[in-house]
Short mmCIF file of C-alpha atoms in Angstrom, two decimals:
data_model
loop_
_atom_site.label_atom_id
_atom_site.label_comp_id
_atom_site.label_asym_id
_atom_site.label_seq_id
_atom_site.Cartn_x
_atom_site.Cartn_y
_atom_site.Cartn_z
CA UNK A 1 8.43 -5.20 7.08
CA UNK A 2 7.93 -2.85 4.22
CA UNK A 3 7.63 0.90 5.78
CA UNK A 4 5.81 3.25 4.78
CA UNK A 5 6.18 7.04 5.19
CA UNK A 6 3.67 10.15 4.59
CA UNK A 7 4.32 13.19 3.90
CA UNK A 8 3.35 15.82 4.95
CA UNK A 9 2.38 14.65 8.38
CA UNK A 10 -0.07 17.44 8.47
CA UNK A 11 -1.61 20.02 6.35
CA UNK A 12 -3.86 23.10 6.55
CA UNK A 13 -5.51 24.20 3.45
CA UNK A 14 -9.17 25.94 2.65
CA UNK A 15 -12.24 24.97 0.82
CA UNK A 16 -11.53 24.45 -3.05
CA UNK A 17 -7.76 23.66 -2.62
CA UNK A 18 -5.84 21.08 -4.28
CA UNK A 19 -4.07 19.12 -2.11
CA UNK A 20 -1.65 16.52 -2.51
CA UNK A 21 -0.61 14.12 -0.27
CA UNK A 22 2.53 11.75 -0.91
CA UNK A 23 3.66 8.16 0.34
CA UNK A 24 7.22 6.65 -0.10
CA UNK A 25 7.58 2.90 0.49
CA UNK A 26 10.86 1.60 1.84
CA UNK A 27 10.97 -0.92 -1.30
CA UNK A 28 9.32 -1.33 -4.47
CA UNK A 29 5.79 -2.38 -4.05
CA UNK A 30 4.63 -2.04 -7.83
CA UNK A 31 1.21 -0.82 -7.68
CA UNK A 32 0.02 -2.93 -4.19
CA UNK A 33 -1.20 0.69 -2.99
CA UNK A 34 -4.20 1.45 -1.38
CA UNK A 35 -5.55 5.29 0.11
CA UNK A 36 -7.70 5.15 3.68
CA UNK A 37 -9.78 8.07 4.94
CA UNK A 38 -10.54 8.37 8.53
CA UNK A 39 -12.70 10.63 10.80
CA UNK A 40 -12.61 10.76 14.42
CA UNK A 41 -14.19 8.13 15.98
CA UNK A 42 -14.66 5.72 12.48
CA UNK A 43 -13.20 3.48 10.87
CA UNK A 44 -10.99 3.73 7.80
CA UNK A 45 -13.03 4.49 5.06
CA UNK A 46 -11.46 2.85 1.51
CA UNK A 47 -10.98 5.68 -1.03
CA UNK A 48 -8.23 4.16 -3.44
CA UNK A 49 -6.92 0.89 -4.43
CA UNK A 50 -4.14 -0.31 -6.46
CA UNK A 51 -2.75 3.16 -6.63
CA UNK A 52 -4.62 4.59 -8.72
CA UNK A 53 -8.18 3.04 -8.98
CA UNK A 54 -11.72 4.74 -7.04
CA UNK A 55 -13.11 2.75 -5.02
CA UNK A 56 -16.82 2.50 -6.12
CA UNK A 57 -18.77 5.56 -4.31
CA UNK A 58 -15.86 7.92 -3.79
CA UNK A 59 -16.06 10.99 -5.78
CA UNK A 60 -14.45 11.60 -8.35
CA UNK A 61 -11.98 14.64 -6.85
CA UNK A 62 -9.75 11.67 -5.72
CA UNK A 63 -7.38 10.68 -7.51
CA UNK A 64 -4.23 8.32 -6.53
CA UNK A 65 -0.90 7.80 -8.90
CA UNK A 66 2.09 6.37 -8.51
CA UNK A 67 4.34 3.06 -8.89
CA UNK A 68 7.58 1.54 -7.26
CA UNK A 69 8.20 3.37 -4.16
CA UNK A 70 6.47 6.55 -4.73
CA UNK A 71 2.16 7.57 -4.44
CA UNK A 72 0.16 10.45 -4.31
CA UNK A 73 -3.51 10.77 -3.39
CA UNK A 74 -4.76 14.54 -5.01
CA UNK A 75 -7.69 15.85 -4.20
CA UNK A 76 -8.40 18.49 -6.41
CA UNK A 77 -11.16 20.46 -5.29
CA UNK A 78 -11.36 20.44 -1.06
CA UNK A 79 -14.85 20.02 0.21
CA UNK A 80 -15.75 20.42 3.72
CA UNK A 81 -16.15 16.59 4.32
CA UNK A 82 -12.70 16.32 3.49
CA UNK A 83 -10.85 17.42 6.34
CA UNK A 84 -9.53 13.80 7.85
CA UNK A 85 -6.62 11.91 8.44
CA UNK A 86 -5.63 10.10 5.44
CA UNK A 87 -3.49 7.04 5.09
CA UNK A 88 -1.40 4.54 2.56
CA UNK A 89 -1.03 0.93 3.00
CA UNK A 90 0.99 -1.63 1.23
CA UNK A 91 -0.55 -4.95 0.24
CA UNK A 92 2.66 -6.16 -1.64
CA UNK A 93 3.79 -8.14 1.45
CA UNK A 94 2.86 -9.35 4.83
CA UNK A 95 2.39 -8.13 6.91
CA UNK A 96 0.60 -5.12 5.42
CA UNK A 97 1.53 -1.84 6.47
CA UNK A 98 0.33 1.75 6.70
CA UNK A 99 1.63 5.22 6.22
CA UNK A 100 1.29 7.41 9.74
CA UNK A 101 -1.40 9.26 8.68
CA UNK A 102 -1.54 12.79 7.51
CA UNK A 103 -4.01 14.89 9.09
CA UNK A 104 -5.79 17.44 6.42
CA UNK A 105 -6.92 20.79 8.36
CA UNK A 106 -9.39 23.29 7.63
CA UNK A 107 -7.13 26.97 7.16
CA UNK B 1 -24.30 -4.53 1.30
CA UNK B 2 -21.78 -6.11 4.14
CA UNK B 3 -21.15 -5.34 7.65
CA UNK B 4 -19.14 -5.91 9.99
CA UNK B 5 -19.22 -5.68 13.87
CA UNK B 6 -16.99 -6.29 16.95
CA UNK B 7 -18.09 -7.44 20.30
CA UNK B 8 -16.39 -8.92 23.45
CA UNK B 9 -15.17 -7.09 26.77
CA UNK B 10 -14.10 -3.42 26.88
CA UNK B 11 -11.92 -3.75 29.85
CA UNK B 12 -9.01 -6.57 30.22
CA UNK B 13 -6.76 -7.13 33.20
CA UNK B 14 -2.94 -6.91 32.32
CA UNK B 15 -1.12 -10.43 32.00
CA UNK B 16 -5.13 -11.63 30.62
CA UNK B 17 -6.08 -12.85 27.31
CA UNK B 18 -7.78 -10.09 25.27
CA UNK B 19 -10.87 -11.80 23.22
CA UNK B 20 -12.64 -10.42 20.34
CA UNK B 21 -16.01 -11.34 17.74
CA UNK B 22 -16.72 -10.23 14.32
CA UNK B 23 -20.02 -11.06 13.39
CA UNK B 24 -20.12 -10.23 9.26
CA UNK B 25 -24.22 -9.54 8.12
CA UNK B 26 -25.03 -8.97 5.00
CA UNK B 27 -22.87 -11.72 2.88
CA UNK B 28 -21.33 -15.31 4.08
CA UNK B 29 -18.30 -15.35 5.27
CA UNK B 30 -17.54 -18.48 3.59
CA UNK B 31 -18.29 -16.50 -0.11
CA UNK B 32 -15.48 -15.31 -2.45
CA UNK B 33 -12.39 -14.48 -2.62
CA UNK B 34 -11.25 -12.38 1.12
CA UNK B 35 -9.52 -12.90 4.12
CA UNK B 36 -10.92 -11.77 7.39
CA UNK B 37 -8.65 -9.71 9.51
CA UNK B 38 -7.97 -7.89 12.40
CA UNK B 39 -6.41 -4.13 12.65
CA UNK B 40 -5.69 -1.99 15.74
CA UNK B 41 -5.03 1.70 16.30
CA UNK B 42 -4.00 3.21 20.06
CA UNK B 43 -5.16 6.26 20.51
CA UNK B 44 -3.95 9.08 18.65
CA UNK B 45 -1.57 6.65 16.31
CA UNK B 46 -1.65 4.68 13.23
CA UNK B 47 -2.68 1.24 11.97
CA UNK B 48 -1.16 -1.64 13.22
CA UNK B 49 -2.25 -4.77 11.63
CA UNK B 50 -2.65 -7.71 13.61
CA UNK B 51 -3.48 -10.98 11.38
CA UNK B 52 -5.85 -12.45 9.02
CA UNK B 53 -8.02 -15.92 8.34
CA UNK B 54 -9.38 -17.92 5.14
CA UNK B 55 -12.43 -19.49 5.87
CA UNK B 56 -10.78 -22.76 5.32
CA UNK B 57 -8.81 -21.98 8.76
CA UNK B 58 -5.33 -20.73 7.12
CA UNK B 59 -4.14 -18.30 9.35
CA UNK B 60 -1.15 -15.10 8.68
CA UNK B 61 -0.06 -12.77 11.48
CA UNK B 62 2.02 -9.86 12.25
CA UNK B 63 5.40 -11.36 13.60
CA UNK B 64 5.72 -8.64 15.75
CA UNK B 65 2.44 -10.40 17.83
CA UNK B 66 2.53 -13.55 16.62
CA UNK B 67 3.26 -15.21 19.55
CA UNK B 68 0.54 -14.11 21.20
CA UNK B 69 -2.56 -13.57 19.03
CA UNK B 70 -4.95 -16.46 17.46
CA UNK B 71 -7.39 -15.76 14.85
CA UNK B 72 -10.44 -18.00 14.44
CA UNK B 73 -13.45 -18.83 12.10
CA UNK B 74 -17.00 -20.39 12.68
CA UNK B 75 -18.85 -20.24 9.42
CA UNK B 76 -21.84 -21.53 10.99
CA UNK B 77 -22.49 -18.32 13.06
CA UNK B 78 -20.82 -16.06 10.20
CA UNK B 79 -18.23 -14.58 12.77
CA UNK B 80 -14.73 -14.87 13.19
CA UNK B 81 -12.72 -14.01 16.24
CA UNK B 82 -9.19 -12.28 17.69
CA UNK B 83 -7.35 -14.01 21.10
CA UNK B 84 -4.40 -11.73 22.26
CA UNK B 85 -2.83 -13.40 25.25
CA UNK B 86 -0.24 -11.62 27.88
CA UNK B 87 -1.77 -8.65 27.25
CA UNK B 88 -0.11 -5.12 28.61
CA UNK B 89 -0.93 -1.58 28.33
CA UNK B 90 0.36 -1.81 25.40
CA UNK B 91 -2.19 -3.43 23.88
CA UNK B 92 -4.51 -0.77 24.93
CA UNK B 93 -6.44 0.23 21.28
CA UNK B 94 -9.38 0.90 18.86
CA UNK B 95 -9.86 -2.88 17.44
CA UNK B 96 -11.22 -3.36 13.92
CA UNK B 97 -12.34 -6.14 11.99
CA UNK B 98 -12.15 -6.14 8.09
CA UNK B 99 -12.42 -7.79 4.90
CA UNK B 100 -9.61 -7.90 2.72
CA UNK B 101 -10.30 -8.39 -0.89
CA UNK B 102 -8.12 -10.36 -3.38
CA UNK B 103 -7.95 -10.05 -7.33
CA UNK B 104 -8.14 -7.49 -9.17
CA UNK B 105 -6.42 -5.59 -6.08
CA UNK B 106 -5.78 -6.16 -2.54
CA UNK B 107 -7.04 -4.22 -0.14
CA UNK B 108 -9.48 -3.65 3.24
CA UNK B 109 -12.45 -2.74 1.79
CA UNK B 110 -15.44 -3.24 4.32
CA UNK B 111 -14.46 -2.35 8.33
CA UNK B 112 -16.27 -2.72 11.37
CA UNK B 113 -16.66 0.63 13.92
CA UNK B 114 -14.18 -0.23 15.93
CA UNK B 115 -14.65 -1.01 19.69
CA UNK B 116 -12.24 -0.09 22.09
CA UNK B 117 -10.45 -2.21 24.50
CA UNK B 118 -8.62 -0.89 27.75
CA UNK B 119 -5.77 -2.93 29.74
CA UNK B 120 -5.92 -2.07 33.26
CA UNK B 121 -6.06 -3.47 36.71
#
């Protein structure tokens, strides 16, 4: 299996912020890379896929990049709905597999 | 727009067969290009993918519970289903149901809420 690994596993940062959040795969996965948002209590919400394209609906302060082994998901302005656990997932082999999450806290 | 939704018991005995439905609204399940699967998350953790179906029946799953889990399909009632057998603690989790997209990308892209299911005596 192709792992995955987040950093940071957890961040605090304030309203406006840019944040970035980074995944390494353990291989190259060319651009099979897709961004999750989740909220306690729902399910994964799709915010990027294939790296670096929005998913239709997200706004537009989410950005992913990346190729190979290394991705980042930026948000560049924080808004309050933000604050979430955020995860990568590989869909160049099976079985798929995700990042462990990186929690985004409010400073 | 689709949607998806589990159903099936919230409580399983250990050594029992854990058994899941997805019922997808909104779109046929037998229409374009995805694969159904099934996801899982214990409390507190990450992801853990647990298998996928076609709707003409082919069938992937994670090796580390292959053994164990069948996936299903009845395109007549729009649903497809999860079977995890010998279950343990273990197995104690937050079960999704999603729909993976193909082309043009690959990824989950529509995900039911989740329902949990406990393993206990």
């Amino acid at each position: 299996d192709i792992q995955m690994t987040q950093s940071p596993s957890s961040l605090s940062a304030s309203v406006g912020d840019r944040v970035t959040i980074t995944c390494r795969a353990s291989q190259s996965i060319s651009s099979y890379l897709n961004w999750y948002q989740q909220k306690p209590g729902k399910a994964p919400k799709l915010l990027i896929y294939a790296a670096s394209s929005l998913q239709s609906g997200v706004p537009s302060r989410f950005s992913g990049s990346g190729s190979g082994t290394d991705f980042t998901l930026t948000i560049s302005s924080l808004q309050p709905e933000d604050f979430a656990t955020y995860y990568c997932q590989q869909s160049y082999s099976t079985p798929p597999t995700f990042g462990q999450g990186t929690r985004l806290e409010i400073k | 727009q689709v949607q998806l939704q589990e159903s099936g018991p919230g409580l399983v005995k250990p050594s029992q067969t854990l058994s899941l439905t997805c019922t997808v609204s909104g779109g046929s399940i037998s229409s374009g290009s995805y694969y159904w699967s099934w996801i899982r998350q214990p409390a507190g953790k990450g992801l853990e993918w647990i298998g996928r179906i076609y709707t003409s029946g082919s069938t992937n799953y994670n090796p580390s519970l292959k053994s164990r889990v069948t996936i299903s399909v009845d395109t007549s009632k729009n649903q497809f289903s999860l079977k995890l057998s010998s279950v343990t603690a273990a197995d104690t989790a937050v079960y999704y149901c999603a729909r993976r997209i193909t082309g043009g990308g690959d990824y989950f892209d529509y995900w039911g809420q989740g329902t949990l299911v406990t393993v206990s005596s």
